[in-house]
PDB file of C-alpha atoms in Angstrom:
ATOM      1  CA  UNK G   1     229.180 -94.948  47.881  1.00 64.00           C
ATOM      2  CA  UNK G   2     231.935 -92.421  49.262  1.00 69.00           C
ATOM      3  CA  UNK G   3     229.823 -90.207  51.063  1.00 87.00           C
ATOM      4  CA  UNK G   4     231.360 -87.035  48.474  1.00 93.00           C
ATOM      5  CA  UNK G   5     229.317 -85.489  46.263  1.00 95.00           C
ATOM      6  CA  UNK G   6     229.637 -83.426  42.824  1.00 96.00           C
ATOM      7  CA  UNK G   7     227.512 -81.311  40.596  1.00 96.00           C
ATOM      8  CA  UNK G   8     226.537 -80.990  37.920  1.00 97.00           C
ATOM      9  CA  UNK G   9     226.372 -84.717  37.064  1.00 95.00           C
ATOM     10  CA  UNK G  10     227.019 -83.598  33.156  1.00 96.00           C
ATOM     11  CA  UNK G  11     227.966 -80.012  31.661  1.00 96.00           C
ATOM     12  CA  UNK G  12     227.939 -78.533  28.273  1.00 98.00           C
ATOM     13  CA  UNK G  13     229.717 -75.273  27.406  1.00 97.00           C
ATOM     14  CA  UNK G  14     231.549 -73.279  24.721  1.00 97.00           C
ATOM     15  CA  UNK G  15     234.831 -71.906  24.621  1.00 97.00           C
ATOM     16  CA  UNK G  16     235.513 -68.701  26.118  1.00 97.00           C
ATOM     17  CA  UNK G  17     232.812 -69.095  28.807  1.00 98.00           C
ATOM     18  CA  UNK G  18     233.537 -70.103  32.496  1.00 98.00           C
ATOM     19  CA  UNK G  19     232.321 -72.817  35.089  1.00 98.00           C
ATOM     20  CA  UNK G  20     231.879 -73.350  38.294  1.00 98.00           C
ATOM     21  CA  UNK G  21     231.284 -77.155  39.815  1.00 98.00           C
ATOM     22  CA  UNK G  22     230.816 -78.026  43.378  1.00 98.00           C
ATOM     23  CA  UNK G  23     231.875 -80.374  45.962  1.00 97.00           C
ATOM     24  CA  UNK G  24     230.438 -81.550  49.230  1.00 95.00           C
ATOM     25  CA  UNK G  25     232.977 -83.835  50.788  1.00 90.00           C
ATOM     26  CA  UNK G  26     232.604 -87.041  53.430  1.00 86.00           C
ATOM     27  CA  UNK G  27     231.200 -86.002  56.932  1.00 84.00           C
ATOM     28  CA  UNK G  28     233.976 -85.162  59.213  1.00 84.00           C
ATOM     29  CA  UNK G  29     236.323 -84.499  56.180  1.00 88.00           C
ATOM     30  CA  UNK G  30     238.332 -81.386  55.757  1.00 88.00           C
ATOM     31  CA  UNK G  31     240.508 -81.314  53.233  1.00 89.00           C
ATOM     32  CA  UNK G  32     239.563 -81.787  49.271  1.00 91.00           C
ATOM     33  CA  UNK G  33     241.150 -81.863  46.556  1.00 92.00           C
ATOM     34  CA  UNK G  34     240.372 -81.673  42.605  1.00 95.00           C
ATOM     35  CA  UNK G  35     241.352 -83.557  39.876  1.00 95.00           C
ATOM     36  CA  UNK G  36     240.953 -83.480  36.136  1.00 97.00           C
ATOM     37  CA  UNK G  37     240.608 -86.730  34.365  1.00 95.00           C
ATOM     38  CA  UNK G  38     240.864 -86.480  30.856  1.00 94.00           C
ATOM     39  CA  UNK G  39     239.598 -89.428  28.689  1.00 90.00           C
ATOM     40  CA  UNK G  40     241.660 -92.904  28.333  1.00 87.00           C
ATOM     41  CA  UNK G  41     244.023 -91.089  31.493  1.00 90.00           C
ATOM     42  CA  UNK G  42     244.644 -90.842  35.056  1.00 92.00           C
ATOM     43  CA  UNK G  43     243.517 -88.071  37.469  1.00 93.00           C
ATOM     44  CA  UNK G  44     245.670 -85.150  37.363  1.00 93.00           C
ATOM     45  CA  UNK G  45     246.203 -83.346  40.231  1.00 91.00           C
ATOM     46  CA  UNK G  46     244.706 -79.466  40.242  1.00 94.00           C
ATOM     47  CA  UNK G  47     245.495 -78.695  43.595  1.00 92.00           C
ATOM     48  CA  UNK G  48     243.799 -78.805  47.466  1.00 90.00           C
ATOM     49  CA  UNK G  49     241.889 -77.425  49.969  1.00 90.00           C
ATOM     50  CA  UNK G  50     242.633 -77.263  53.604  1.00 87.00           C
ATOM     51  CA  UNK G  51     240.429 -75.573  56.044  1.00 85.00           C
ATOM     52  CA  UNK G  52     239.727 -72.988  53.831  1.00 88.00           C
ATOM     53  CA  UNK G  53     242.919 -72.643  52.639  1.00 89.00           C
ATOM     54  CA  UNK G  54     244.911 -73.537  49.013  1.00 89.00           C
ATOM     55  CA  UNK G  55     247.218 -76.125  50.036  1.00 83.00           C
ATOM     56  CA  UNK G  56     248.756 -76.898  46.909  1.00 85.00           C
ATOM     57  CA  UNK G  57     248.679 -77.100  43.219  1.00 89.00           C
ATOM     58  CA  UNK G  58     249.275 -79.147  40.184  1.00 89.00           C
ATOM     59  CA  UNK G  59     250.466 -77.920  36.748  1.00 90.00           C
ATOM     60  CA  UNK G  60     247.421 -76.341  36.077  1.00 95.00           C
ATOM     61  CA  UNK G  61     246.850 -72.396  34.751  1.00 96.00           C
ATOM     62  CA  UNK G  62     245.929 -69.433  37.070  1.00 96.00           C
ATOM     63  CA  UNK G  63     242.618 -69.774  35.256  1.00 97.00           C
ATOM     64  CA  UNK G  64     241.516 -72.854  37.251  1.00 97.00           C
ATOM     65  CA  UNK G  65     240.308 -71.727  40.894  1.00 96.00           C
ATOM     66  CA  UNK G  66     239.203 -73.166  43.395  1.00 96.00           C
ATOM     67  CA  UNK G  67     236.986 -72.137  46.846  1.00 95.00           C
ATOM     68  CA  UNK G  68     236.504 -74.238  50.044  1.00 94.00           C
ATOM     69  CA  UNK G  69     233.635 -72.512  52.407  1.00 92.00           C
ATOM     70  CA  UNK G  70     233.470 -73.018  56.501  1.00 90.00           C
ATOM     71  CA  UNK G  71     231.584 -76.716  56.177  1.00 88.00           C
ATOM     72  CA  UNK G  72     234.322 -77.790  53.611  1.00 87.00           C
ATOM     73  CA  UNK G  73     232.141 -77.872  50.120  1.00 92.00           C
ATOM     74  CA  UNK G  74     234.060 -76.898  47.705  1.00 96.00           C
ATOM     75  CA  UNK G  75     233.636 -75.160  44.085  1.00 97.00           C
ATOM     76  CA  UNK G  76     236.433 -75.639  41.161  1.00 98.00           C
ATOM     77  CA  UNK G  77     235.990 -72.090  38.949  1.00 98.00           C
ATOM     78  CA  UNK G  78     237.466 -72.287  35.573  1.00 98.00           C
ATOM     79  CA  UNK G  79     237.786 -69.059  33.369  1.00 97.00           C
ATOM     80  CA  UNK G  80     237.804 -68.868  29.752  1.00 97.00           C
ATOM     81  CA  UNK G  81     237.589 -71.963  29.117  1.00 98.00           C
ATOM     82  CA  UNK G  82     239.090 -73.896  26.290  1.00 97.00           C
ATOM     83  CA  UNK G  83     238.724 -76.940  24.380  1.00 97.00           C
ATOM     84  CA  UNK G  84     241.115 -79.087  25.874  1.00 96.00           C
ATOM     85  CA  UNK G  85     239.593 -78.532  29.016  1.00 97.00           C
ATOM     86  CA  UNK G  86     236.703 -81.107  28.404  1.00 97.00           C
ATOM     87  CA  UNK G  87     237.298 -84.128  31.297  1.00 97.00           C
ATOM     88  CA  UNK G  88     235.500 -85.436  33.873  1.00 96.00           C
ATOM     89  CA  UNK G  89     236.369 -83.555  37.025  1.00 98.00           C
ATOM     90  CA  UNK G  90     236.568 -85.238  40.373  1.00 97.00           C
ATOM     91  CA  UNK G  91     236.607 -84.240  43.776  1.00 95.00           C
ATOM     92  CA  UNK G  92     237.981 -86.059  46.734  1.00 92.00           C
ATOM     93  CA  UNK G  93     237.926 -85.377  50.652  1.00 91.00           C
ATOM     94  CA  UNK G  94     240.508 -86.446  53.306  1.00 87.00           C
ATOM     95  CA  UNK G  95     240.812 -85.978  57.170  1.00 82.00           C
ATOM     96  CA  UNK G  96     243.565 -83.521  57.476  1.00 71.00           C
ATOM     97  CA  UNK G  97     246.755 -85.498  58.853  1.00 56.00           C
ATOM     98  CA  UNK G  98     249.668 -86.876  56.382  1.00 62.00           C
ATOM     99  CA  UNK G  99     248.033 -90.704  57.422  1.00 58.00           C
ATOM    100  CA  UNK G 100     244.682 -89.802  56.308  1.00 56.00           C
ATOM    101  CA  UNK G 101     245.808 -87.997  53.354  1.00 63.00           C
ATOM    102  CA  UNK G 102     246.224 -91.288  51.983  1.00 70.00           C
ATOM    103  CA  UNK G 103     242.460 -92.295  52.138  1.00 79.00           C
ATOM    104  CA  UNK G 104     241.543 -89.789  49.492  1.00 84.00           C
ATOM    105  CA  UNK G 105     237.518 -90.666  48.876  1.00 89.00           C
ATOM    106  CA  UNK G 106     236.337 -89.729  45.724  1.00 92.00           C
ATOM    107  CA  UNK G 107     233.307 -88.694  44.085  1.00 94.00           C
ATOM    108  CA  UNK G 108     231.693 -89.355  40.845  1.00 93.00           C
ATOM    109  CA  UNK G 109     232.550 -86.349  38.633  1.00 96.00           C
ATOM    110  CA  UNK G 110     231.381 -83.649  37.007  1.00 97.00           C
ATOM    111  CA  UNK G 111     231.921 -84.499  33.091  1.00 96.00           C
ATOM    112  CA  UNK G 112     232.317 -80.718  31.458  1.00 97.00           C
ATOM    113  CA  UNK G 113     232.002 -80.912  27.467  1.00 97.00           C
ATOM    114  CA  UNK G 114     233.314 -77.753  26.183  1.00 97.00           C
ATOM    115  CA  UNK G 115     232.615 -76.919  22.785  1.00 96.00           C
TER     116      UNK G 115
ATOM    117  CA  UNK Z   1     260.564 -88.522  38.378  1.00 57.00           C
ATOM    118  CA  UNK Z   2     256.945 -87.651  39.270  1.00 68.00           C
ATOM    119  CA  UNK Z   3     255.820 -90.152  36.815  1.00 87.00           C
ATOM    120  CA  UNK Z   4     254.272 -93.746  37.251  1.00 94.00           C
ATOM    121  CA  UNK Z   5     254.652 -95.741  34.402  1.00 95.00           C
ATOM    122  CA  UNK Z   6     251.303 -97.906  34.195  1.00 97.00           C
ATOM    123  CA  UNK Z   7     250.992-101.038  31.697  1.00 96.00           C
ATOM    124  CA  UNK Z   8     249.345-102.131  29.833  1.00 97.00           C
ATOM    125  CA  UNK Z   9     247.066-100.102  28.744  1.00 96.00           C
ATOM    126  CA  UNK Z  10     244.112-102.896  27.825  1.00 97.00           C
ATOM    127  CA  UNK Z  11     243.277-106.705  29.157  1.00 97.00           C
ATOM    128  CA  UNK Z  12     241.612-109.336  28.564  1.00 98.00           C
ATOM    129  CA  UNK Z  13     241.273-112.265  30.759  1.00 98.00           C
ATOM    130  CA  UNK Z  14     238.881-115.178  31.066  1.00 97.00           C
ATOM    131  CA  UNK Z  15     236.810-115.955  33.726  1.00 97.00           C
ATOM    132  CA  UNK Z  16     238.298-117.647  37.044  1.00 97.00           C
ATOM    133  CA  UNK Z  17     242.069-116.585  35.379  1.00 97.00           C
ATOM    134  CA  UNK Z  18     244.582-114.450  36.474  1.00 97.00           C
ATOM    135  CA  UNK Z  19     244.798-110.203  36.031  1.00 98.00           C
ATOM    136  CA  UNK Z  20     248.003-108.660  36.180  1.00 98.00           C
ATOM    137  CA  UNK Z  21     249.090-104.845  36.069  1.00 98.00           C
ATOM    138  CA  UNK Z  22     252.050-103.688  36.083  1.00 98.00           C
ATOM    139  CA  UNK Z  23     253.352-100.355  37.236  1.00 97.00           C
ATOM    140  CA  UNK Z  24     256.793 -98.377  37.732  1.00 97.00           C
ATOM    141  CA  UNK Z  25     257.874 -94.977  39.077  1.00 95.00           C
ATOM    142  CA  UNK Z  26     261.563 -93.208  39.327  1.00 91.00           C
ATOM    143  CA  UNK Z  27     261.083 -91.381  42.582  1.00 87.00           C
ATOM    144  CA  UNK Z  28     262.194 -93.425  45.427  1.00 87.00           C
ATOM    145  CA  UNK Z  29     260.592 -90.653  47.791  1.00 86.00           C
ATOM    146  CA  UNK Z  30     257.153 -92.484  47.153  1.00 89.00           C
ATOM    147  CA  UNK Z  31     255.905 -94.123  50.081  1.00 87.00           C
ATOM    148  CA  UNK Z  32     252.393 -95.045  49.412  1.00 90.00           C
ATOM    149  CA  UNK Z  33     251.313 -96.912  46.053  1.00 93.00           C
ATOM    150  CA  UNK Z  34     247.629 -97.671  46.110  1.00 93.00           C
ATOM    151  CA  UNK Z  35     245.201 -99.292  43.603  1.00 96.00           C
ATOM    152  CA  UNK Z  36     242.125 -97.662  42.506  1.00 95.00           C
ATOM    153  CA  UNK Z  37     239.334 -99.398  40.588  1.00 96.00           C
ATOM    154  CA  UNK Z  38     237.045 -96.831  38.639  1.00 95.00           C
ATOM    155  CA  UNK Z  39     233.688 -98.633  36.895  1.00 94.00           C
ATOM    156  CA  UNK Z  40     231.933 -95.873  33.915  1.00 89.00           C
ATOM    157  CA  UNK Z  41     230.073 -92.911  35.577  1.00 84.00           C
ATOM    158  CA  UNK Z  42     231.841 -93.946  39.056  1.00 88.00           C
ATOM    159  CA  UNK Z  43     234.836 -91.960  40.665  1.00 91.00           C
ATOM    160  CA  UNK Z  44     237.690 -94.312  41.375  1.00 93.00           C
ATOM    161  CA  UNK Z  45     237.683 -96.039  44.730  1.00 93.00           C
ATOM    162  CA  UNK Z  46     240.339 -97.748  46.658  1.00 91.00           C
ATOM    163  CA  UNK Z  47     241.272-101.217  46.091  1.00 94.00           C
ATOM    164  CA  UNK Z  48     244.132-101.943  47.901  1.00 94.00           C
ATOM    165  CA  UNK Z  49     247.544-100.267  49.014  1.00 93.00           C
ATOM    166  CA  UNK Z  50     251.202-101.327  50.088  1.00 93.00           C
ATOM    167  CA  UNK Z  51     254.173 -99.405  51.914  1.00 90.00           C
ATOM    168  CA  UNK Z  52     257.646-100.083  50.479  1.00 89.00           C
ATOM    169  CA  UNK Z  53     258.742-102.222  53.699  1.00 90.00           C
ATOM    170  CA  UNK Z  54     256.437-105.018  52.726  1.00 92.00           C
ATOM    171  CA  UNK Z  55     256.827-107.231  49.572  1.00 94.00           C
ATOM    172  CA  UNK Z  56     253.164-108.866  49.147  1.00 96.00           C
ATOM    173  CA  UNK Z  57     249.984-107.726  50.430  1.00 96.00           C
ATOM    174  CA  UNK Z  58     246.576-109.515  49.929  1.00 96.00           C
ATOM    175  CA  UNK Z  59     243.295-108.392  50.403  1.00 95.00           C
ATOM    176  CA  UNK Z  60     240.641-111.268  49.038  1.00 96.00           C
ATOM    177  CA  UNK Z  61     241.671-111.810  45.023  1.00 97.00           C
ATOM    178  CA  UNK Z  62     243.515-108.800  45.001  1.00 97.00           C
ATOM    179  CA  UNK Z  63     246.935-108.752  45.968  1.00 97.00           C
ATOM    180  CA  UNK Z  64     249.999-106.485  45.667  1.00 97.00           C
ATOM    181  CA  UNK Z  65     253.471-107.129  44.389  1.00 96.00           C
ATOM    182  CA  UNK Z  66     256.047-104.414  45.676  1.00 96.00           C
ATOM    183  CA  UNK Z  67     259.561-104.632  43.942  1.00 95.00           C
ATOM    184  CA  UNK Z  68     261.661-101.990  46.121  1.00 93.00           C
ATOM    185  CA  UNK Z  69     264.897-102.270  44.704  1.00 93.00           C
ATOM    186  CA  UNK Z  70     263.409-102.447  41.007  1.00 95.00           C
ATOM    187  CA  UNK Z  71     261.238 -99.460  41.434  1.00 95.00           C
ATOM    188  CA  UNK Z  72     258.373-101.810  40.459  1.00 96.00           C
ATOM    189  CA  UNK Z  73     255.052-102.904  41.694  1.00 97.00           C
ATOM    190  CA  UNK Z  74     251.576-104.796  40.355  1.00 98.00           C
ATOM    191  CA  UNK Z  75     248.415-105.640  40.611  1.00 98.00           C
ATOM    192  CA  UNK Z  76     247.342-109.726  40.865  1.00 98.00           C
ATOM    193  CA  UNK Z  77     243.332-110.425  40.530  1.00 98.00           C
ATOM    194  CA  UNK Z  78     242.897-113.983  41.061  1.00 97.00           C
ATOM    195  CA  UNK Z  79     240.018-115.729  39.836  1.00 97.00           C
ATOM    196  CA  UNK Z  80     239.061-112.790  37.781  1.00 97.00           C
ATOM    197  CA  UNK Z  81     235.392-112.056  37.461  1.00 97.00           C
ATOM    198  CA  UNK Z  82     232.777-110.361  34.825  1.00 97.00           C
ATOM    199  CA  UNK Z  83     232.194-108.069  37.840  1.00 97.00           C
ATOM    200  CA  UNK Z  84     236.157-107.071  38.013  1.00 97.00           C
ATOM    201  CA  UNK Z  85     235.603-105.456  34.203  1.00 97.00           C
ATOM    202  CA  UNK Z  86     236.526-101.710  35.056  1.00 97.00           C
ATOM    203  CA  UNK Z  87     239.319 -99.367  34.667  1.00 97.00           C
ATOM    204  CA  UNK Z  88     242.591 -99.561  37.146  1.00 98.00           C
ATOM    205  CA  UNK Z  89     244.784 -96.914  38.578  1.00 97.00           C
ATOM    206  CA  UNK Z  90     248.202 -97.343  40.189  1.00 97.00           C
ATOM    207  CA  UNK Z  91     249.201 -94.181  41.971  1.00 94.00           C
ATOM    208  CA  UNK Z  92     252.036 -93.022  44.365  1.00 92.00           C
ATOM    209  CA  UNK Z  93     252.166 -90.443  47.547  1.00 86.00           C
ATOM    210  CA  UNK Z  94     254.808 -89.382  48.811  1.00 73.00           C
ATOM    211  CA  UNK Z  95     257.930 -87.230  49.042  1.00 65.00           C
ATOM    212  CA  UNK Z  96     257.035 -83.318  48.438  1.00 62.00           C
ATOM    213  CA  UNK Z  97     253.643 -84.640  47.339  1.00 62.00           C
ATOM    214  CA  UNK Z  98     250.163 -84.693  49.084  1.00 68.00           C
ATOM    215  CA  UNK Z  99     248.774 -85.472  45.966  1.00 78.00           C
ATOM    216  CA  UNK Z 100     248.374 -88.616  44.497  1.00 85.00           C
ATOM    217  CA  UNK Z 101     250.171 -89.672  41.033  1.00 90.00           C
ATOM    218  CA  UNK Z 102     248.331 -91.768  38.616  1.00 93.00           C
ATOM    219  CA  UNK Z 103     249.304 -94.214  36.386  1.00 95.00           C
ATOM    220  CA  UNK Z 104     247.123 -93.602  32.831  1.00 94.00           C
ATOM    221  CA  UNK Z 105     245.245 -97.034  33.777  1.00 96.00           C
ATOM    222  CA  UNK Z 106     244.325-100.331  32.717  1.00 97.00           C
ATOM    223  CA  UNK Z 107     241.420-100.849  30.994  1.00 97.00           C
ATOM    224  CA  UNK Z 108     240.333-105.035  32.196  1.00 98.00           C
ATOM    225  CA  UNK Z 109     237.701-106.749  30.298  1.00 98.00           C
ATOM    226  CA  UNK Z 110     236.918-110.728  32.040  1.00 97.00           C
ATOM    227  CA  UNK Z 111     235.272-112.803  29.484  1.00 96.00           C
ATOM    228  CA  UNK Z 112     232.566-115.180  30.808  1.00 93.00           C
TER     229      UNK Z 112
END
């Protein structure tokens, strides 16, 4: 086990609502960074947190936001939410510097049904 | 150019033979290409990773092909096991990125 952790485990909404999940990263970790895995793909990148701090984003809509609070959890808000956006959801935390960047640790997921 | 090309997409393999997955990108700014393996439920975790200034590396059964000049680069399980059944990611870091690029994955089944 990575030491992140995610919740919900499972989540079931309907289109036009929104969700929040949540992220706890590795101890001593301070960056994280979400990621949208749709089924049969790879992890898409949504963007990252950094002390607080957006630090980049993917090809994803204004409608997917993101917080990271002073202990670096971290919550992934989506607004109005639409079909396509059922996938499991994963977070990952990182030390800060470009060499630990690389040893992204990831958790299980939030899986996000939306109906 | 941001893409890594990931194939193929399912396997089968007997037990005790040999797994291979095969991956290529376009942008030569990549400088990191790990390997994640990702079982159902789990998140994926880290296998094993190579730089571009090294050909081979080997960790165990798992070792990593790195084709520089063809842009190319794959996975070898030796010995595959029942307990190596999961789903594989290549991925590349590197250039304007901090993010990781996935391949769309291999899905490995080893047959007892």
């Amino acid at each position: 086990e990575t030491g992140v952790t995610q919740s919900p485990t499972h989540l079931i909404k309907t289109r036009g609502q929104q969700v929040t999940l949540r992220c706890s990263s590795q101890s001593g970790h301070n960056t994280v960074s979400w990621y949208q895995q749709a089924l049969g793909q790879g992890p898409q990148f949504i963007f990252q947190y950094y002390r607080e701090e957006e630090n980049g984003r993917g090809n994803f809509p204004p409608r997917f936001s993101g917080l990271q609070f002073p202990n670096y959890s971290s919550e992934l808000n989506v607004n109005a939410l639409e079909l396509d956006d059922s996938a499991l959801y994963l977070c990952a935390s990182s030390r800060d510097s470009r060499h630990f960047q690389e040893t992204q640790y990831f958790g299980p997921g939030t899986r996000l049904l939306v109906l | 150019q941001q893409q890594v090309k990931q194939s193929p997409q399912s396997l089968i393999v007997q037990k005790g033979g040999i797994s291979i997955i095969n991956c290529a990108y376009e942008n030569t700014a990549f400088d990191y290409f790990p390997w994640y393996q990702q079982f159902p439920g789990k998140g994926p975790a880290l296998l094993i990773a190579i730089r571009p200034d090294v050909s081979e590396k080997k960790e165990g059964r798992f070792t990593i092909s790195f084709n520089k000049s063809a842009k190319q680069f794959s996975l070898h399980i030796m010995d595959s096991q029942p307990g190596d059944s999961a789903t594989y990611f290549c991925a590349a870091l590197g250039g304007q990125g901090f993010s990781f690029i996935f391949g769309k994955g291999t899905r490995l089944l080893v047959k007892p």
